[in-house]
Coordinates of C-alpha atoms and ligand atoms in Angstrom, one line a residue:
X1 CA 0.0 0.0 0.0
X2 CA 1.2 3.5 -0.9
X3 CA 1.6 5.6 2.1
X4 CA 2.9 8.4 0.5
X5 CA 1.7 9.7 -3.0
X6 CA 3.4 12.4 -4.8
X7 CA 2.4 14.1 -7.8
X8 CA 3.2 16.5 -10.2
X9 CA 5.1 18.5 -6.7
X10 CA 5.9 22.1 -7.3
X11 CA 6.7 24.9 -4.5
X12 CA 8.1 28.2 -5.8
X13 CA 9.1 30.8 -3.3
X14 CA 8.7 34.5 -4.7
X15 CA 11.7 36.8 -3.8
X16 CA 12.7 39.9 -3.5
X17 CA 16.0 40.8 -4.5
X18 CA 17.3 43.6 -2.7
X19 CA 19.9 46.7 -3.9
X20 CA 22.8 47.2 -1.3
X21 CA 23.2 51.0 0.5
X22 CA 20.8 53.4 2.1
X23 CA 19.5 54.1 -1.7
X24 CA 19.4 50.6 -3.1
X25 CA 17.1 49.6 0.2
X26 CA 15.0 52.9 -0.6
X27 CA 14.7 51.8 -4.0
X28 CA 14.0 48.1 -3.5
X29 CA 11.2 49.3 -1.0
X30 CA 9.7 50.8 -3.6
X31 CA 10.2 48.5 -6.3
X32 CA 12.0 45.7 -5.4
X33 CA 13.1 43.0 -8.3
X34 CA 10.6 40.2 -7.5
X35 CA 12.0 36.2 -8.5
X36 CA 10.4 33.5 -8.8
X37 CA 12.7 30.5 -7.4
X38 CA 11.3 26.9 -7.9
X39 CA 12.3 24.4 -5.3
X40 CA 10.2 22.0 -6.3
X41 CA 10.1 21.2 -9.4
X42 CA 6.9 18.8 -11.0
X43 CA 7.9 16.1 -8.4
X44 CA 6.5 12.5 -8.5
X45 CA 6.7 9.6 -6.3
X46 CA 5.3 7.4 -4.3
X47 CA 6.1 5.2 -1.0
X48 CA 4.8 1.9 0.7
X49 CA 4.9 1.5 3.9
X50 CA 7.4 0.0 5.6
X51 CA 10.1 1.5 3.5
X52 CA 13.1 3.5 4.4
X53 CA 13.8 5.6 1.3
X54 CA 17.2 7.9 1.6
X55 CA 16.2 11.8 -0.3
X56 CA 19.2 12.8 -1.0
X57 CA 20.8 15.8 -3.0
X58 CA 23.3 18.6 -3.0
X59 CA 22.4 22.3 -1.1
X60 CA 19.5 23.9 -1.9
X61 CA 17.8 21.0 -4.1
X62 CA 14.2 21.4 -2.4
X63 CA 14.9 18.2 0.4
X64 CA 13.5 20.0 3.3
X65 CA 10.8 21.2 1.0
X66 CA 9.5 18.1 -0.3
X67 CA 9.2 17.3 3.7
X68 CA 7.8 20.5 5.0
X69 CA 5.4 20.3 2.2
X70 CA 5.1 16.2 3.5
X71 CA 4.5 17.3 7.1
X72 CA 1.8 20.0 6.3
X73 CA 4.4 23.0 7.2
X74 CA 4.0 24.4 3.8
X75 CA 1.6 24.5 0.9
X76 CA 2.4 23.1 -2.4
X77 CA 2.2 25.7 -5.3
X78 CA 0.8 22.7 -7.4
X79 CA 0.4 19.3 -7.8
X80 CA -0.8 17.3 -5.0
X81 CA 0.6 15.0 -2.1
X82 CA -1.1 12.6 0.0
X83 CA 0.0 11.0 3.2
X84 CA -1.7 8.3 4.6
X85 CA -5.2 9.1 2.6
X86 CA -4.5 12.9 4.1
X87 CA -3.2 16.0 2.6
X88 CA -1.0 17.1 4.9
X89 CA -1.2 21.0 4.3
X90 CA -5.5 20.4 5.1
X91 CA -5.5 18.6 8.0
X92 CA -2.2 19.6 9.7
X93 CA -3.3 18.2 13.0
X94 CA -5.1 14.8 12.1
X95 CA -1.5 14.7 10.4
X96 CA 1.0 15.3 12.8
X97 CA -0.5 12.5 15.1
X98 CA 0.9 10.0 12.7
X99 CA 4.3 11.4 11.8
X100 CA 7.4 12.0 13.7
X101 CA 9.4 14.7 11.8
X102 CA 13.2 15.9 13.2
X103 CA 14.7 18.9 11.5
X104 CA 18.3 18.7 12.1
X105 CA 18.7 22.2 11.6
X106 CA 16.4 23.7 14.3
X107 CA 14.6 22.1 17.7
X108 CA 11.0 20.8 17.9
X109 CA 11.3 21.5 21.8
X110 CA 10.5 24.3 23.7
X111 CA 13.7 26.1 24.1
X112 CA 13.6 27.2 28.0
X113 CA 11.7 24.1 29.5
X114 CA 14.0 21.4 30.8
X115 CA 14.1 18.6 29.0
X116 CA 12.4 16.3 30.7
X117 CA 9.2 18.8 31.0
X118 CA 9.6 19.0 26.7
X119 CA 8.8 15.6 27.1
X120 CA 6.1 15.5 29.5
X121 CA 3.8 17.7 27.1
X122 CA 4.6 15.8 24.5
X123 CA 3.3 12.9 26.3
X124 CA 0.0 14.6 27.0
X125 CA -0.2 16.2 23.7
X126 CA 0.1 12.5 22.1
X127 CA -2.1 10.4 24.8
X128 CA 0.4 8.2 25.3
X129 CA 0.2 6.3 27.7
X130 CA 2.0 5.8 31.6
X131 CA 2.9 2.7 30.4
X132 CA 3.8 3.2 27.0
X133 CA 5.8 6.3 27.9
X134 CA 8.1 4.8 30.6
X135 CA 8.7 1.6 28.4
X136 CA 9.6 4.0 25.4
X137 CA 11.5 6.3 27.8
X138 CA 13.5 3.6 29.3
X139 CA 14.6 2.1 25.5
X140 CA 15.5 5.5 24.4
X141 CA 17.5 6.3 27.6
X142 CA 19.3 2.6 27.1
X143 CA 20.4 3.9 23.6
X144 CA 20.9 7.9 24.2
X145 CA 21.7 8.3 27.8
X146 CA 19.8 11.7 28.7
X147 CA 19.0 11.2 32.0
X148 CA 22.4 13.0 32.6
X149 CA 20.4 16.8 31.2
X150 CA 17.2 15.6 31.8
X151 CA 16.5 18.2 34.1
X152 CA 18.8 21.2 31.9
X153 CA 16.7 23.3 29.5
X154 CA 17.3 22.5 26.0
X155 CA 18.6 25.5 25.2
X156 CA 22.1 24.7 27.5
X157 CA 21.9 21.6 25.8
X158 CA 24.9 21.0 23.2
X159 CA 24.3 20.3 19.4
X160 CA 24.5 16.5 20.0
X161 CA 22.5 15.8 22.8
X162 CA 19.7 18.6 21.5
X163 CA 19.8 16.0 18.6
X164 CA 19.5 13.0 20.3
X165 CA 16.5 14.7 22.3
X166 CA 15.0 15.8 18.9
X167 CA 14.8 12.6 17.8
X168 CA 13.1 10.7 20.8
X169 CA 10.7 13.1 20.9
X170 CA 9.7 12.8 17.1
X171 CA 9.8 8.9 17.9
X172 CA 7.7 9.0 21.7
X173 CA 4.2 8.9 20.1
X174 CA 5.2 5.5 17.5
X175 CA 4.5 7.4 14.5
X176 CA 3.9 5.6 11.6
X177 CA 5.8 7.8 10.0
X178 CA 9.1 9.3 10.4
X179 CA 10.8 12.2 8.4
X180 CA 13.9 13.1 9.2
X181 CA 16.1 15.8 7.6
X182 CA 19.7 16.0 8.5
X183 CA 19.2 14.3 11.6
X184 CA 22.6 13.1 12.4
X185 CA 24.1 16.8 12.2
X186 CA 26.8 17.3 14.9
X187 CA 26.7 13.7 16.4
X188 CA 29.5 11.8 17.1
X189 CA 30.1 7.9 15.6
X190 CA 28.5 6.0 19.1
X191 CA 25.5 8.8 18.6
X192 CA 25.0 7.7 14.6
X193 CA 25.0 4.2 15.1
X194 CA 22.5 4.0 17.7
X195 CA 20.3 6.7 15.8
X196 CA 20.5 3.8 13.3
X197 CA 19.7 1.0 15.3
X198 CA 16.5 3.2 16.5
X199 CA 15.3 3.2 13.1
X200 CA 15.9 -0.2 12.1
X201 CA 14.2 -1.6 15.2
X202 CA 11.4 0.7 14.8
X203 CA 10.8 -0.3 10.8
X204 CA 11.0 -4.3 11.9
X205 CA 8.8 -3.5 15.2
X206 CA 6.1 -1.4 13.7
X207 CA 6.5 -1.4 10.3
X208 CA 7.4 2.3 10.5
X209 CA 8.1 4.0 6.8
X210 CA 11.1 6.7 7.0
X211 CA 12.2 9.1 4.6
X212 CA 15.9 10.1 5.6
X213 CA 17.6 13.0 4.4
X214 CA 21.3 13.1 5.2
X215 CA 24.4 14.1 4.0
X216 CA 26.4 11.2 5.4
X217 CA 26.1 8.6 3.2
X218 CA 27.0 5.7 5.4
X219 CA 23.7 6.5 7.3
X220 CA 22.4 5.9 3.8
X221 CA 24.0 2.8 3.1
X222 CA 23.2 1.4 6.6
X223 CA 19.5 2.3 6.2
X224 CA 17.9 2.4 2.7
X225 CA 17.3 -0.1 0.3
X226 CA 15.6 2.9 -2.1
X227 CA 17.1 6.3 -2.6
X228 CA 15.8 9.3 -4.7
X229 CA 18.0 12.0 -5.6
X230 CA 16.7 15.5 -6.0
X231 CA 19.0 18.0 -7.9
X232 CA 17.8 21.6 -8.7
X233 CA 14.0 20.5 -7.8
X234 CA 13.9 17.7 -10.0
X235 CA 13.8 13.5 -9.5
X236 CA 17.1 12.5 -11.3
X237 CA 16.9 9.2 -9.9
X238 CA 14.3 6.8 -8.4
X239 CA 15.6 3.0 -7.4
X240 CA 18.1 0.9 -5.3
X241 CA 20.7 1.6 -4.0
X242 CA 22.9 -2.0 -5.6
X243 CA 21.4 -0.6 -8.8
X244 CA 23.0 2.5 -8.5
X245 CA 26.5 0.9 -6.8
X246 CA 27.0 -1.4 -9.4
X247 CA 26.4 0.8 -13.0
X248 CA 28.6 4.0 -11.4
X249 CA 30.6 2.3 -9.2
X250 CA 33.7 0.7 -11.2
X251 CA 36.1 2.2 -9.4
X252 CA 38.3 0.8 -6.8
X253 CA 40.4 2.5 -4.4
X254 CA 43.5 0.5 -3.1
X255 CA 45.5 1.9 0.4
X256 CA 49.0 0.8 0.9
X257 CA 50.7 0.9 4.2
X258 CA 54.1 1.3 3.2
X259 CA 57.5 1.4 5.2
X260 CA 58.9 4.3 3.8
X261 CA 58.3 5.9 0.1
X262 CA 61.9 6.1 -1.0
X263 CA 61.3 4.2 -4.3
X264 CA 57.6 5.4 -5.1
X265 CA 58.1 6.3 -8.4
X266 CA 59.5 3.3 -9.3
X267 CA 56.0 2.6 -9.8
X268 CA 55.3 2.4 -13.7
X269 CA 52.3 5.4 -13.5
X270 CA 52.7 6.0 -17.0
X271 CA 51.1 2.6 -18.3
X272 CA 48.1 2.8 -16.1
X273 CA 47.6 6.2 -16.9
X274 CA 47.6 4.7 -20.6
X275 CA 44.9 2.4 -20.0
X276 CA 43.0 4.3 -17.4
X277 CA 42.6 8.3 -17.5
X278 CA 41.2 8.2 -14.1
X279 CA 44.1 6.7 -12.7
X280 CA 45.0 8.3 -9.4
X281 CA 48.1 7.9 -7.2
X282 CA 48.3 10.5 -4.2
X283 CA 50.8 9.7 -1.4
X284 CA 50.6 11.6 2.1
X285 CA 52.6 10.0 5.1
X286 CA 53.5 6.7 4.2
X287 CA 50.5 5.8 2.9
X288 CA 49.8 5.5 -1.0
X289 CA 46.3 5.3 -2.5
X290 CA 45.0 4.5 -6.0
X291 CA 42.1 5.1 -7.2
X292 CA 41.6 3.0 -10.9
X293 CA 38.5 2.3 -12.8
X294 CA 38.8 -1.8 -12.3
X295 CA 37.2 -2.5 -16.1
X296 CA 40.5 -0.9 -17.4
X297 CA 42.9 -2.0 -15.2
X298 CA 43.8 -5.1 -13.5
X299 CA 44.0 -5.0 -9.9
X300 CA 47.0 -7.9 -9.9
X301 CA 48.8 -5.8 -12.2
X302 CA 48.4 -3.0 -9.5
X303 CA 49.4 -4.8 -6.6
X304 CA 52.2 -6.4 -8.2
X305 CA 53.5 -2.7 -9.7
X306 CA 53.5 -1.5 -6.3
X307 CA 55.3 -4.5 -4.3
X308 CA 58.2 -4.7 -6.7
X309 CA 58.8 -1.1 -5.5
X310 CA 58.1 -0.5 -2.9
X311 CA 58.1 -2.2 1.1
X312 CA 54.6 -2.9 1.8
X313 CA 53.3 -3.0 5.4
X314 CA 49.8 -3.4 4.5
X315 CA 46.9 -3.5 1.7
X316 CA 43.1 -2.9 1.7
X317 CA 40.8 -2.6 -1.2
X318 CA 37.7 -0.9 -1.1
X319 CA 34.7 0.1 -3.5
X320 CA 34.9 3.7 -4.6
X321 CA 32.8 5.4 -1.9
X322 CA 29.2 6.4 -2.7
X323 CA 29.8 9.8 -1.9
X324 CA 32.0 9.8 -5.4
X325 CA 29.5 7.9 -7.4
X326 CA 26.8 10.5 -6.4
X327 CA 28.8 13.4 -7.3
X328 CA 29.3 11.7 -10.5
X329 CA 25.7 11.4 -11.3
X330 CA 25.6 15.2 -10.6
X331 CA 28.2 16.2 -12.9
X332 CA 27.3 13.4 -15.6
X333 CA 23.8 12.7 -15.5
X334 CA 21.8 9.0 -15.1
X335 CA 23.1 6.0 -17.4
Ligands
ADP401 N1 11.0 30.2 2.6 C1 11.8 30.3 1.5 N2 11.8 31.4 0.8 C2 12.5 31.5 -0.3 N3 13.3 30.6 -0.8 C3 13.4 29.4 -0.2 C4 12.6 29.2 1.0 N4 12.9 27.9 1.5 C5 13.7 27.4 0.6 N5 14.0 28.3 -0.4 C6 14.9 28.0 -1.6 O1 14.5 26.8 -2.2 C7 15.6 26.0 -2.6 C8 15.5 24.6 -2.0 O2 15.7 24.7 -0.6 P1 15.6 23.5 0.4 O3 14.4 22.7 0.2 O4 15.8 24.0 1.8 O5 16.9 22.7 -0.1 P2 17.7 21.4 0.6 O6 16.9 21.0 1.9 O7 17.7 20.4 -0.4 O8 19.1 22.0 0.9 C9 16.8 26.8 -2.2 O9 17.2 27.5 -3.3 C10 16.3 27.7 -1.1 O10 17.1 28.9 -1.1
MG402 MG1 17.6 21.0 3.8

């Protein structure tokens, strides 16, 4: 069943632009030059429940809009979106009983309550119950730890644990559905894998669908089995992630340890280069990595290159990292 249907999406924002100096803001008072910038641009799509889809994209390519527009926060200029057999932007209340929704960027909690009191409204606002609340409270403070500023307003809270606070209370009520953009901003490794573990539990428990926005990948890779990536407004792709891994991502990237780099450029650079534009050496420390497009070059022939010349402490091979193959699709387009 289709949780989430998306159609046609467009929001455009209408602004001003605004002269500099004393004069230019008298003038643009007046008659200010008036833009029309489309975030959104004729967006479709459409989610089942139960899935964890990654929304990912570079700066400014209408993410958070797509969600505020999901979470009833804004109103599309056209097209239409339905979540849960509701639009959103109609019945903003009716909607926000079903959703959990963390904006990395900015708190859903009051500012000067303690943190503990942020969550006793919540529970009252939700109905959940005594029960229900303690059992969730006690899971999330197993994972989070927050009884240590439980009692500190969350505005003396640091970016990290206001994150971790963000996202138990978009999670307190079981939502069915969970949007969360950026919400791993500012958290350190033990923090992000946990987050992760939340999620997953919560999608095997309940069933819960999430749409993830992030711009750390391996959060993506850990999490979603779809991604869509937005650019400039617009859908560029819609699928898995495997898909997307194995068409872009022929490149390898081999690290060698080595002893010292005396004889480095004994290395025969030239031939691979030859065979394989992309071919890239860069050595920092004593460490020497190449990255190689492994359709073009053999990775023996590599390996062997390197040992003749130089003394190897250690090897590891890796895929090129997602990150890369994304900004390739930017630059290049979908295959
Ligand atoms: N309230 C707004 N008024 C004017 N322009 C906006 C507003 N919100 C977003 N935009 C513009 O819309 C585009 C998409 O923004 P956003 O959805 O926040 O991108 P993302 O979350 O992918 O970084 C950007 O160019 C941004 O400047
Ligand atoms: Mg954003």
């Amino acid at each position: 069943m289709d949780i989430i249907r998306v159609e046609h999406l467009t929001k455009k924002f209408i602004i001003y632009e605004k002269e500099s100096g004393l004069k230019g803001v008298m003038k643009s008072f007046f008659n200010a030059k008036r833009i029309e910038k489309t975030a959104v641009d004729d967006v479709n799509f459409t989610i089942k429940q139960g899935e964890i889809v990654g929304y990912i994209g570079p700066n400014g390519a209408g993410k958070s809009t797509t969600i505020k527009i999901l979470t009833g926060i804004l109103t599309p200029t056209s097209g239409s979106v339905e979540v849960d057999g509701l639009i959103p932007y109609q019945k903003r209340t009716q909607n926000a009983k079903k959703i959990g929704v963390v904006f990395g960027q900015r708190t859903q909690l009051w500012w000067d309550l303690p943190l503990n009191e942020s969550f006793s409204v919540l529970k009252e606002i939700y109905q959940i119950s005594d029960t229900d609340y303690q059992e969730r409270m006690a899971y999330f403070e197993g994972l989070f730890g927050l009884s240590e500023y439980m009692k500190q307003p969350v505005r003396q809270l640091s970016l990290g644990q206001r994150m971790k606070a963000d996202i138990v209370a978009s999670m307190l009520h079981n939502p069915k559905l969970l949007f969360l953009d950026e919400p791993t901003i500012g958290l350190d490794v033990i923090a992000k894998e946990n987050i992760r573990k939340t999620i997953k539990d919560l999608n095997q428990k309940y069933n819960t669908t999430v749409i993830l926005t992030t711009h750390d990948l391996s959060d993506i890779e850990s999490l979603c089995d779809r991604i869509l990536l937005i650019d400039k407004g617009k859908i560029i792709y819609d699928g898995d992630l495997e898909r997307i891994k194995a068409s872009y991502g022929s490149k390898k990237i081999i690290t060698f340890e080595l002893k010292s780099i005396t004889n480095i450029d004994k290395i025969d650079v030239s031939t691979f280069l030859k065979k394989d534009p992309d071919f890239i050496h860069t050595v920092k420390d004593n460490t020497l990595n190449i990255t190689f497009n492994k359709q073009k070059l053999d990775i023996k022939d590599i390996i062997n290159s390197v040992l003749s010349a130089a003394d190897v402490i250690d090897i590891d091979i890796s895929d090129d990292h997602l990150e890369n193959i994304i900004k390739a699709i930017y630059t290049h387009g979908v295959k």
